[in-house]
Coordinates of C-alpha atoms in Angstrom, one line a residue:
X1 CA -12.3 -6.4 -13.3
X2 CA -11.7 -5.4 -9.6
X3 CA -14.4 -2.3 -8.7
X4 CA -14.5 -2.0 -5.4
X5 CA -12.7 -3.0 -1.4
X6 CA -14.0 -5.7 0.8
X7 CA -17.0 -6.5 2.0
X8 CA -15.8 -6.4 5.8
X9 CA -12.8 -5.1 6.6
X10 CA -11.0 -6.9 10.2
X11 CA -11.2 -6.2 13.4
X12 CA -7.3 -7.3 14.2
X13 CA -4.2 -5.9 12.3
X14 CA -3.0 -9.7 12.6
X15 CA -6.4 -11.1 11.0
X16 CA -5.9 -8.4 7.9
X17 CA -2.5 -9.4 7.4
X18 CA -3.3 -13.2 7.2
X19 CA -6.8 -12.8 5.6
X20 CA -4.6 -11.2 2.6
X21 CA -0.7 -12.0 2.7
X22 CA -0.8 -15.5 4.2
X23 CA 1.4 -16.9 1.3
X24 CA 3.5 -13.9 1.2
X25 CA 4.0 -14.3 4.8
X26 CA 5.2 -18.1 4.7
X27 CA 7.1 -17.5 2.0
X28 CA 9.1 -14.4 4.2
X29 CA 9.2 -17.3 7.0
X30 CA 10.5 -19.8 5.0
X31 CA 13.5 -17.6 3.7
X32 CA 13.8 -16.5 7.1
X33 CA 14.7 -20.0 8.3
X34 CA 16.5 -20.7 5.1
X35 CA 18.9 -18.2 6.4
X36 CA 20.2 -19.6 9.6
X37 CA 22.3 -22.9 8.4
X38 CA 24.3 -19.9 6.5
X39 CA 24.3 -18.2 9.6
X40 CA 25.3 -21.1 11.9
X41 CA 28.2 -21.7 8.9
X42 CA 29.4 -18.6 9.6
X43 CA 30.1 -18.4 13.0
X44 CA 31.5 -21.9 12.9
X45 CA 34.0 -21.6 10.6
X46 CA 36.4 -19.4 12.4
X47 CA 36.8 -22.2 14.6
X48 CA 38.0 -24.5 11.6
X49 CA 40.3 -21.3 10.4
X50 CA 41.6 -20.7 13.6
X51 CA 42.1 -25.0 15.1
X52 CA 42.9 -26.3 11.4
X53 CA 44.6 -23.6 8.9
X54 CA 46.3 -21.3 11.4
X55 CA 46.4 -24.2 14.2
X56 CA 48.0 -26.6 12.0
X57 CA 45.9 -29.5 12.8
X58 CA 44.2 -31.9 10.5
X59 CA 45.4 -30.2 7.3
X60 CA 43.7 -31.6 4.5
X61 CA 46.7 -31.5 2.3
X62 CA 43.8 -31.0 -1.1
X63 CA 40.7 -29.0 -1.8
X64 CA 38.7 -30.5 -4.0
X65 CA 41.7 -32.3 -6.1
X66 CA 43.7 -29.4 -5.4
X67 CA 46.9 -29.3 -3.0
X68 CA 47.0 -26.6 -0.8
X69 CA 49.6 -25.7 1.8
X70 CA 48.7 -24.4 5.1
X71 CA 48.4 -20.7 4.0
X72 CA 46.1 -22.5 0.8
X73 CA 44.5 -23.4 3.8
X74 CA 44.1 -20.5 5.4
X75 CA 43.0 -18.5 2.5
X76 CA 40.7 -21.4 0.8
X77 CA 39.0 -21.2 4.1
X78 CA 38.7 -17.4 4.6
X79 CA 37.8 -16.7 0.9
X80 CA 34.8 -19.4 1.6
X81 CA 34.0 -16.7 5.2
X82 CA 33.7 -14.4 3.5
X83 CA 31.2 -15.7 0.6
X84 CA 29.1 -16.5 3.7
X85 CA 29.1 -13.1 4.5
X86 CA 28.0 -12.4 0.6
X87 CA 25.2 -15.3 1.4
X88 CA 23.9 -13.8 4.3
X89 CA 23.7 -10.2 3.3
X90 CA 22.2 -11.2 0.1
X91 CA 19.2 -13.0 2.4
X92 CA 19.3 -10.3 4.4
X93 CA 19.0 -8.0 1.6
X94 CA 16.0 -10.3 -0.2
X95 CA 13.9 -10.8 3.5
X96 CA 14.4 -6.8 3.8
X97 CA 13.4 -6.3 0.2
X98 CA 10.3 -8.6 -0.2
X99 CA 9.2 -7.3 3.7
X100 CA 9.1 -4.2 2.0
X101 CA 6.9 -4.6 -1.3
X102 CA 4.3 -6.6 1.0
X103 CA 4.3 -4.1 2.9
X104 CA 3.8 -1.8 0.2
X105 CA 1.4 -3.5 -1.0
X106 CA -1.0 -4.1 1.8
X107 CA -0.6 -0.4 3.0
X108 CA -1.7 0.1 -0.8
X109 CA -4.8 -2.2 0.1
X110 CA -5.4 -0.4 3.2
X111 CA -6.0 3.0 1.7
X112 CA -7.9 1.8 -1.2
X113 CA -10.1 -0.3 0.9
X114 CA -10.7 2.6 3.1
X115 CA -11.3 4.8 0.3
X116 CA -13.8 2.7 -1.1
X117 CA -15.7 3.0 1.8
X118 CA -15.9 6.2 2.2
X119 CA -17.5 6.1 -1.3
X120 CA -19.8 3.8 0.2
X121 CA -20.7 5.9 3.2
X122 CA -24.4 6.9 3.5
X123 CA -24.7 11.2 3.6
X124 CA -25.7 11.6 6.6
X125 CA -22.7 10.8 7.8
X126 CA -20.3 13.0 6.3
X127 CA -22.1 15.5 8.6
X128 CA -20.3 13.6 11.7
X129 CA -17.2 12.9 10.1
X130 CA -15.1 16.1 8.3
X131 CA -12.9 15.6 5.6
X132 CA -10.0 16.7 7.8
X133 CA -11.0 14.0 10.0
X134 CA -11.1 11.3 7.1
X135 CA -8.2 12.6 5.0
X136 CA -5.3 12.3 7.8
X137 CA -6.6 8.4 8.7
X138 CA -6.7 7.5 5.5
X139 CA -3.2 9.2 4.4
X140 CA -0.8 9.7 7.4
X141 CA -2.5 7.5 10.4
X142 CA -1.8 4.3 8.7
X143 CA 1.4 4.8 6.9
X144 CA 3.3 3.4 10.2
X145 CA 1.7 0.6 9.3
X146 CA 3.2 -0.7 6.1
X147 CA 6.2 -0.9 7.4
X148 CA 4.9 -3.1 10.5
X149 CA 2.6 -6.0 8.3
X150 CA 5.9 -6.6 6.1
X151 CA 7.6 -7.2 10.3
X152 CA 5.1 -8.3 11.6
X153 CA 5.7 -12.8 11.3
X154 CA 9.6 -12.0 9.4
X155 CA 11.3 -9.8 12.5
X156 CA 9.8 -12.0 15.6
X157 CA 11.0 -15.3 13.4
X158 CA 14.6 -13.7 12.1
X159 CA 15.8 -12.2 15.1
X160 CA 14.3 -14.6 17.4
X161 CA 16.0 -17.3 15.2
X162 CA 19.3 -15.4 14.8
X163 CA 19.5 -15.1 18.5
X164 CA 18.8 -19.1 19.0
X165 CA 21.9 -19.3 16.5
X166 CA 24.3 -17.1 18.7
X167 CA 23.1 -18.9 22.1
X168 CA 23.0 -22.3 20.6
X169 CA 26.6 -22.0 18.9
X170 CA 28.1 -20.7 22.6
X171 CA 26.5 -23.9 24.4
X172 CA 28.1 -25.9 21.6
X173 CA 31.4 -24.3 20.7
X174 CA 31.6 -21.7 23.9
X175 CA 33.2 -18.7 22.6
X176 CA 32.7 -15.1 23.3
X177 CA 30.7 -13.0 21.1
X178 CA 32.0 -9.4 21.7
X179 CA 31.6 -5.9 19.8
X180 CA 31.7 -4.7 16.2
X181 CA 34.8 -4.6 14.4
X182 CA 34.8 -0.7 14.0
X183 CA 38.0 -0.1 11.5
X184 CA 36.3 0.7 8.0
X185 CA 33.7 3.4 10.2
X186 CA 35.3 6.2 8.8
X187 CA 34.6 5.2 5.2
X188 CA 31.0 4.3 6.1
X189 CA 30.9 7.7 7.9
X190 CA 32.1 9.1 4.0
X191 CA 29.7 6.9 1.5
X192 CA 26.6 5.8 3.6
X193 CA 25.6 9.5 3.8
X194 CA 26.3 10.0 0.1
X195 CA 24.1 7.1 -0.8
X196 CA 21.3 8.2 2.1
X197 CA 20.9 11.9 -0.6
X198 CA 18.8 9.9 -2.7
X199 CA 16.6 8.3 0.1
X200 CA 15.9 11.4 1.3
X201 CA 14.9 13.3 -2.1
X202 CA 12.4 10.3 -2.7
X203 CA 11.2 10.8 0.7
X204 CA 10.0 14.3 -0.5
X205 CA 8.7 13.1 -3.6
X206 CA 6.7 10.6 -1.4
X207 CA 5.2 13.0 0.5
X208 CA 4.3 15.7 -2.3
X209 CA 2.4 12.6 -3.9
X210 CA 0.5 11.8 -0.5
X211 CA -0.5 15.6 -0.9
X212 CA -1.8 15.0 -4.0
X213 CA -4.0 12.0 -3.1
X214 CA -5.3 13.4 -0.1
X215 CA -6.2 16.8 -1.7
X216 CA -8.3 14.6 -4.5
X217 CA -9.5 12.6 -1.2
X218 CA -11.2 15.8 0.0
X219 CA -12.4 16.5 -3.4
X220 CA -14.1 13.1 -3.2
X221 CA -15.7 13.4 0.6
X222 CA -17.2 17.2 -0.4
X223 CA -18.3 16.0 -3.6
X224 CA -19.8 12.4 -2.9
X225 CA -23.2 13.7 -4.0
X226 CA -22.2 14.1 -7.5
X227 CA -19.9 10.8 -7.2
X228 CA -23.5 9.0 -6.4
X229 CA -25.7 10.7 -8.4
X230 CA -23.1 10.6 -11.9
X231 CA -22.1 7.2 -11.2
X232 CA -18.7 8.0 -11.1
X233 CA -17.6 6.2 -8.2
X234 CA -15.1 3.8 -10.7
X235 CA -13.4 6.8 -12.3
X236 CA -13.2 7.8 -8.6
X237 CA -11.4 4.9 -7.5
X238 CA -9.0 4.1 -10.8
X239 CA -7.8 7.0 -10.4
X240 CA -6.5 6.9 -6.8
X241 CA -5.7 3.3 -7.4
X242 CA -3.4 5.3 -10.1
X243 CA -2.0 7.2 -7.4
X244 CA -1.4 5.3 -5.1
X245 CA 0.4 3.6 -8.0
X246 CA 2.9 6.1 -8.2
X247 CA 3.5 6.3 -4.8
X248 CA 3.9 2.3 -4.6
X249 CA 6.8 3.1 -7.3
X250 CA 8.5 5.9 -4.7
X251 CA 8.4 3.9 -2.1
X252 CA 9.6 0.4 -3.3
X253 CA 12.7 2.4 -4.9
X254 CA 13.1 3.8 -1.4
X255 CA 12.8 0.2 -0.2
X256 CA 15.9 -0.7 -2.8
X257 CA 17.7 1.8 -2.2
X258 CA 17.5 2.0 1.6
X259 CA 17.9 -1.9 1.8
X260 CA 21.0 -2.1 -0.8
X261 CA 22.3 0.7 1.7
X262 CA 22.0 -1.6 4.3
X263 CA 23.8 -4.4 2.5
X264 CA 26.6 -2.6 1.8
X265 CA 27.1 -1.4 5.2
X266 CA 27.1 -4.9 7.4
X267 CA 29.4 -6.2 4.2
X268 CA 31.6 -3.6 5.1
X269 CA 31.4 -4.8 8.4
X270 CA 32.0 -8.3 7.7
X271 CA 35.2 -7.1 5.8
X272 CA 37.0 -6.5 9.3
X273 CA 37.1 -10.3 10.0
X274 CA 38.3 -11.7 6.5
X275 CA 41.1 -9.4 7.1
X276 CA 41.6 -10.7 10.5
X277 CA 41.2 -14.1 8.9
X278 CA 43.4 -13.9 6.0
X279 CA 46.4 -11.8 6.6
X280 CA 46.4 -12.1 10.9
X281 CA 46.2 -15.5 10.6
X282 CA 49.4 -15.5 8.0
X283 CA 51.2 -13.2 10.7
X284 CA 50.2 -16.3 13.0
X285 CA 51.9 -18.4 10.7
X286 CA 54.9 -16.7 10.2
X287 CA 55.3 -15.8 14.0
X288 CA 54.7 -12.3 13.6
X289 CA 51.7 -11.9 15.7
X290 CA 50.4 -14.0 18.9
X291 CA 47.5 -16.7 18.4
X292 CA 46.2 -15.4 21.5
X293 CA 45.9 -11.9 20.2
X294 CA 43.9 -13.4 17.3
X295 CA 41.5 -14.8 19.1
X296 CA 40.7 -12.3 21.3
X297 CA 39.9 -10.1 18.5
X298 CA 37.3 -12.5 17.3
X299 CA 35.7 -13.2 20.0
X300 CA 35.3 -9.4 20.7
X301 CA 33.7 -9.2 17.1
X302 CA 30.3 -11.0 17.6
X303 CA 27.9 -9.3 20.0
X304 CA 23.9 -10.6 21.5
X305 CA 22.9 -7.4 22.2
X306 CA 21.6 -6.7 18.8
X307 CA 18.9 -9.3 18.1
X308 CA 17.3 -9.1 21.3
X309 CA 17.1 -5.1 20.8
X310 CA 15.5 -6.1 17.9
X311 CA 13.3 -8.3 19.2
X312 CA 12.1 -5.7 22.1
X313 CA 12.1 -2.7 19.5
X314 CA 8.9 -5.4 17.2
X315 CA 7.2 -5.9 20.5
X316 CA 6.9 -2.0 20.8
X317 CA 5.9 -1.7 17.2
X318 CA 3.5 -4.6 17.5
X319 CA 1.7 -2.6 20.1
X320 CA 1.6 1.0 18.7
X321 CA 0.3 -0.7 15.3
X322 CA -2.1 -2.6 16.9
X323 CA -3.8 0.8 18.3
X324 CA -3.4 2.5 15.3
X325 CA -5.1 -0.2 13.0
X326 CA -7.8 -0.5 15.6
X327 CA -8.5 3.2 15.9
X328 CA -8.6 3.7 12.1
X329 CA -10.8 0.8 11.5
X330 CA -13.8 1.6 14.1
X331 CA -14.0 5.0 12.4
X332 CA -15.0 3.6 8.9
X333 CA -17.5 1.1 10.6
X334 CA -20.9 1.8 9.5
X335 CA -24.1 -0.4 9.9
X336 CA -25.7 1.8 7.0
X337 CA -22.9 1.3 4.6
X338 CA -24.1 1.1 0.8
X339 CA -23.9 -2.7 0.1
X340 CA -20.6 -3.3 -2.5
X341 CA -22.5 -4.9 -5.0
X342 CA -24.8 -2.3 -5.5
X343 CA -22.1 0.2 -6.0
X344 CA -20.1 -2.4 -8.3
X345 CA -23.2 -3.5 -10.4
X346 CA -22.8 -2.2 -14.1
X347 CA -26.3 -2.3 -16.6
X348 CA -26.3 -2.7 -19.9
X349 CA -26.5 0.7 -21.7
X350 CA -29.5 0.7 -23.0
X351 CA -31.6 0.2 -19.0
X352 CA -34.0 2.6 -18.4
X353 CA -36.1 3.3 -15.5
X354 CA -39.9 3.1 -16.0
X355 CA -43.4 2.9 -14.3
X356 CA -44.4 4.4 -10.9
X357 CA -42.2 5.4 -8.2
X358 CA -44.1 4.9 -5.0
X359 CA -43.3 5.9 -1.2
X360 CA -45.2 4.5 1.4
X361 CA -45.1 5.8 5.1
X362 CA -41.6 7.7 4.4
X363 CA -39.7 8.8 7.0
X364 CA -36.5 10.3 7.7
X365 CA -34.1 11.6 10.6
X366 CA -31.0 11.7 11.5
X367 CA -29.8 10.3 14.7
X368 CA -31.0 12.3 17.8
X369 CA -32.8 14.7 15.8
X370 CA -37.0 15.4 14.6
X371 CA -37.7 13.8 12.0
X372 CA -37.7 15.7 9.2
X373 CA -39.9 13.6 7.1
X374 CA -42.5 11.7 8.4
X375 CA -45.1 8.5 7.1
X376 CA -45.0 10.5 3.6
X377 CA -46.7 8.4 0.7
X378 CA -47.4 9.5 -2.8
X379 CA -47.2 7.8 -6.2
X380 CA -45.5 9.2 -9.2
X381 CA -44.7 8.3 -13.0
X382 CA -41.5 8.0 -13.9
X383 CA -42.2 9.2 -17.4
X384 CA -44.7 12.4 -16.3
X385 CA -43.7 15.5 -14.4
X386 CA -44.7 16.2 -11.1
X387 CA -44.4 19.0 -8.9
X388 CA -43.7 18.7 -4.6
X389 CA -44.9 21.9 -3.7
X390 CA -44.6 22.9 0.3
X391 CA -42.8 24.8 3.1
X392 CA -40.1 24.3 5.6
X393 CA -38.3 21.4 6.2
X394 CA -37.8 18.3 4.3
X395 CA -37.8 19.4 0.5
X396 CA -34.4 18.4 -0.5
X397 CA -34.2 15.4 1.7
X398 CA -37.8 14.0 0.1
X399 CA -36.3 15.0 -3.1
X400 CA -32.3 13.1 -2.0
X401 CA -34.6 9.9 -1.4
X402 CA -36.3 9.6 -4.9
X403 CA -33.0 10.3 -6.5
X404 CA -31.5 7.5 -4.1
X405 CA -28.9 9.6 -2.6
X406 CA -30.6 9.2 0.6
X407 CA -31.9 6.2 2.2
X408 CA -35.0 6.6 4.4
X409 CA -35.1 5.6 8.0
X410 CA -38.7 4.2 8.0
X411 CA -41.2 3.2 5.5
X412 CA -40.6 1.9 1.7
X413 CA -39.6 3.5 -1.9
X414 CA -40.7 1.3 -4.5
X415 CA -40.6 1.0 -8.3
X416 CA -43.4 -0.9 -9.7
X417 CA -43.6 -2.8 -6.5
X418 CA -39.8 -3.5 -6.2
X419 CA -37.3 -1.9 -3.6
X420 CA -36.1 0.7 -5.0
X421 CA -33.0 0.7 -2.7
X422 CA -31.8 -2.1 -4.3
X423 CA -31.2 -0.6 -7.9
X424 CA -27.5 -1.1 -8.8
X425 CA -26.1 2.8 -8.6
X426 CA -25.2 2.3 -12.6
X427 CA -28.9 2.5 -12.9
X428 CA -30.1 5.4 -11.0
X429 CA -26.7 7.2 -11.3
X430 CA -27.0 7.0 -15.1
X431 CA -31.0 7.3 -15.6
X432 CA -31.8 9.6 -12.4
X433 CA -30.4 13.5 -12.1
X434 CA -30.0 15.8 -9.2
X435 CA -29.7 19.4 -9.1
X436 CA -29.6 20.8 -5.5
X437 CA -29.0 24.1 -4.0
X438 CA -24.9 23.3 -3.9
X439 CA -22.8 22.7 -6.6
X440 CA -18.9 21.2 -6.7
X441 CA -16.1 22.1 -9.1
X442 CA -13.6 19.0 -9.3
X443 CA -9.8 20.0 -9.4
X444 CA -10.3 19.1 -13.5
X445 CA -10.3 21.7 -16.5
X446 CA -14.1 23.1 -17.1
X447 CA -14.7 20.7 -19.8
X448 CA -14.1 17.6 -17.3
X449 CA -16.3 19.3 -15.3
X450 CA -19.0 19.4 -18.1
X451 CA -18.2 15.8 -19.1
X452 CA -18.4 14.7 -15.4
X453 CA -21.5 13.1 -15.1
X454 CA -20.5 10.7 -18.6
X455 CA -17.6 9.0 -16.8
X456 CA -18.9 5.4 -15.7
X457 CA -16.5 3.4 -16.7
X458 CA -13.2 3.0 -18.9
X459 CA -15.1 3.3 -22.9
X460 CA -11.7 3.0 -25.1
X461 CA -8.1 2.0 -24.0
X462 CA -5.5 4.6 -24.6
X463 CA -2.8 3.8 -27.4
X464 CA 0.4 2.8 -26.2
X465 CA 3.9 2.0 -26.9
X466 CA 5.3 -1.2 -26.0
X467 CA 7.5 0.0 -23.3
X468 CA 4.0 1.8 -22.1
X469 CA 2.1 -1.4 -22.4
X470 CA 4.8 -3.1 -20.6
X471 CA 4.2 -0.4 -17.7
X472 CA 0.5 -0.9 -17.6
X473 CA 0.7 -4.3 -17.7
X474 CA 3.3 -4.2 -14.3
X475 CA 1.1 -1.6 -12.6
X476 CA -2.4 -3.9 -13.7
X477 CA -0.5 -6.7 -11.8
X478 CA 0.6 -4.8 -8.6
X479 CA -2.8 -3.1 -8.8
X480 CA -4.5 -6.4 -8.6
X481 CA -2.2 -7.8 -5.9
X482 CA -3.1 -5.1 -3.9
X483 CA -6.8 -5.7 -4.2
X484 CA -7.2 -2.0 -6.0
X485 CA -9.2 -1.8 -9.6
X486 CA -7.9 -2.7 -12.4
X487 CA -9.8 0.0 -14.0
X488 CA -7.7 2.3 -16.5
X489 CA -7.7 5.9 -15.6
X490 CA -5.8 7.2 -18.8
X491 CA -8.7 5.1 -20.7
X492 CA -11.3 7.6 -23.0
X493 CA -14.1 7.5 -19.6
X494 CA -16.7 9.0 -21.3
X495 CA -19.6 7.8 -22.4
X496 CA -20.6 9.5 -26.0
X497 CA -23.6 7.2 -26.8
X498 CA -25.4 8.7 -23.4
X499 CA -25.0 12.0 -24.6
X500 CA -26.1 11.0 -27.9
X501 CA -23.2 11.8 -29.4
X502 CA -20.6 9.7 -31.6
X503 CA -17.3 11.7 -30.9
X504 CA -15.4 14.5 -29.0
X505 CA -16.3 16.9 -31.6
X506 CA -20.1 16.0 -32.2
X507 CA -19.5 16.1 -28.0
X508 CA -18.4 19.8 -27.9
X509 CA -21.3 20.6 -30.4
X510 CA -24.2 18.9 -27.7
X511 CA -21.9 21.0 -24.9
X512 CA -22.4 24.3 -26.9
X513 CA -26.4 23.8 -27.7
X514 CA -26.6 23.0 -24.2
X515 CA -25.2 26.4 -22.6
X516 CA -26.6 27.9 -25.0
X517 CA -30.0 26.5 -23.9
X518 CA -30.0 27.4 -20.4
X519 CA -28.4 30.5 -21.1
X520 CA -24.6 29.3 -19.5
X521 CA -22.8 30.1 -22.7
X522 CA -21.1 33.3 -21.8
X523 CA -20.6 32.3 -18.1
X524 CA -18.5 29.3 -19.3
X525 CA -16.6 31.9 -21.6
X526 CA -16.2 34.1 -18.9

């Protein structure tokens, strides 16, 4: 199962895109060029339609066993324009639609990888970094930039190609390639904006969900403590992985819809010529309308300008992205960062800590300031109870450090000789507990609360349907392909053997003897 993000995350947008879409990337490329023999067909066939059907020369007399007269001709040769329009929007409307799921998807990675970091970010440093600065990078800053890894190889290749297609079919045929038709605007002007409703209602939907995920982002930064000290860290993550799920879903419909959108529009477009094709060439034919007319209006139709707008609008992107990715990036750059595997470790249930817990020549400080602990040694048994009895400062960080929510800036912690620091976060998260002098309510009903500390990992999969268990199994995959775990939030999370309990119910019994114990029983009514 996938636990947790990277190792390293790069330095370059470019190097993150190819370290993790490479295929996806040559696969865009190769569509991409697969595109432009369409392409060149379609701007050279005019030239047949207008020299051989309406021109009258080299009439082939049969199609294909067929015989055809010259209006046959004309309109064997027009139907077959316009099914290379069909051809080309349809790439078009694949490049546009894959460009957007990887996208998607490495946006998804983004977040989750930065999110997994800042699970992996030592204390200290929350104290230099506020959730309102964390929340917005993680949420808003990068979203431009989902959009940009799906353009960043397919945009430079396509329109760069395109507009070697257009310059190279001038040198070789050398006609003019003017503006737009513009006679079916009105009825664009009518449906596009109908169809656009949709876009837009997702678009809120999309941003209500990026609400959500950053409120339970700042949930997670002002309550990292407990994350470390239950080892919850994996319920942490499925569950934005979960969310981000959702908001995968929004936007790839957006993508559909946006992109079929876009289809139907340049078809539209492209219905202008088959007209001028089909029935002005037949007015050719009978006399009714001047061959020189005719070709002016297609070579008005074409026009250069658009590809190499295109072109200049990626560099611009290119740039603005670049900044953005680098900006983003430096800020969740920590030499101290808690090493992966520790946090992705699991231990078998029954591991227990034993022995002597021994500090030697402690200290710690934070950058720039007194140290507020300094060379402290002592020995202590794991099993026994002992007392730190003493004044001013340094009593919760001493106390941070043996439950391993702190890491010391000088000296050694050691477990029956071993580094303590090196304990998966399973083990001490499970087998150590912290009370300090703050305390954190999740955005969860009381009883999650109570249970919080239990949820390690996914105990018992939920029960589904098969059209559920078809959904899972879709969301596992995109999950996966996104590099977010695979974990299952709607899974039973909690762990009734470590509260020595068998069930839910003999669970709410331990709960009640509990409160009752240290005398919490009517508060938690109340």
């Amino acid at each position: 199962m996938v636990f947790g993000g990277g190792a390293a995350m790069e330095s370059s947008i470019y190097r993150f895109i190819l370290r993790h879409s490479a295929r996806q990337q040559v696969i865009l490329l190769l569509l991409t060029l697969a595109s432009f023999p369409f392409l060149y067909a379609s701007l050279d066939l005019p030239k047949r339609i207008v020299n051989e059907a309406i021109g009258g020369a080299k009439l082939p007399g049969a199609v294909f066993g067929v015989p055809v007269d010259q209006v046959g001709y004309l309109m064997v040769l027009s139907s077959l324009f316009l099914a290379l329009v069909l051809i080309n929007g349809g790439f078009k409307y694949a490049i546009n639609t894959y460009k957007g799921r990887l996208g998607e998807r490495m946006l998804r990675r983004l977040r989750y990888e930065l999110y997994a970091r800042v699970l992996r970010f030592p204390l200290p440093r929350f104290r230099k970094m506020s959730s309102g600065e964390i929340i917005p990078m993680i949420t808003a800053e990068v979203e431009p930039l989902g959009g940009f890894i799906g353009d960043a190889f397919a945009v430079p290749v396509f329109q760069g190609g395109t507009l070697l297609v257009y310059i190279g079919f001038i040198f070789v045929q050398d006609p003019v390639l003017g503006a737009a038709a513009v006679s079916l605007y009105p009825f664009q002007g009518w449906l596009i904006p109908r169809l656009q409703r949709k876009v837009n209602q997702l678009g809120k939907r999309r941003v209500r969900a990026m609400r959500t995920i950053a409120d339970r982002i700042g949930e997670t930064v002002a309550g990292v403590a407990d994350v470390h000290a239950h080892d919850t860290s994996a319920w942490h993550l499925a569950d934005v992985a979960d969310r981000l799920g959702d908001v995968y879903d929004i936007r790839f419909e957006i993508y559909q819809r946006k992109f079929f959108i876009k289809f139907l529009n340049n078809f539209i477009n492209q219905l202008t010529p088959f007209f001028f094709y089909a029935i002005g060439g037949y007015l050719v034919i009978e006399g009714e309308l001047s061959f020189g007319a005719l070709v002016a209006v297609l070579a008005a139709y074409k026009d250069l300008a658009s590809p190499w707008k295109e072109l200049l609008d990626w560099y611009q992107q290119k740039e603005d992205n670049r900044i953005k990715y680098e900006q983003v990036i430096e800020q969740f750059h920590a030499p101290d960062l808690m090493d992966e595997e520790r946090q992705r470790a699991d231990v078998p249930a029954d591991a227990r800590l034993a022995g002597t817990l021994a500090l030697a020549g402690v200290t710690f400080g934070e950058e720039g300031a007194a140290p507020v602990l300094d060379g402290v040694s002592f020995e202590m048994p794991v099993d026994g109870h002992t007392a730190v009895v003493g004044t001013g400062a340094g009593k919760e960080e001493l106390a941070q450090i043996v439950a391993r929510l702190l890491a010391p800036t000088g000296g050694r912690v050691l477990l029956n000789g071993e580094d303590y620091g090196r304990l998966p976060e399973a083990l001490t998260g499970r087998r150590v507990a912290y009370v300090g002098p703050a305390d954190r309510l999740f955005a969860a009903s009381l009883h999650e609360n109570l249970v919080y500390g239990l949820r390690h990992r996914p105990v018992t999969p939920p029960a589904r349907d098969d059209r559920a268990a078809t959904r899972r199994r879709r969301r596992v995959a995109e999950a996966l392909a996104a590099g977010n775990t695979d974990f299952d939030v709607e899974a039973d999370w909690i762990d009734y053997a470590a509260a020595g309990c068998d069930g839910p119910e003999a669970l709410m019994r331990r709960i009640r003897t509990l409160l009752r114990g240290v005398d919490l029983e009517d508060d938690v009514y109340a």
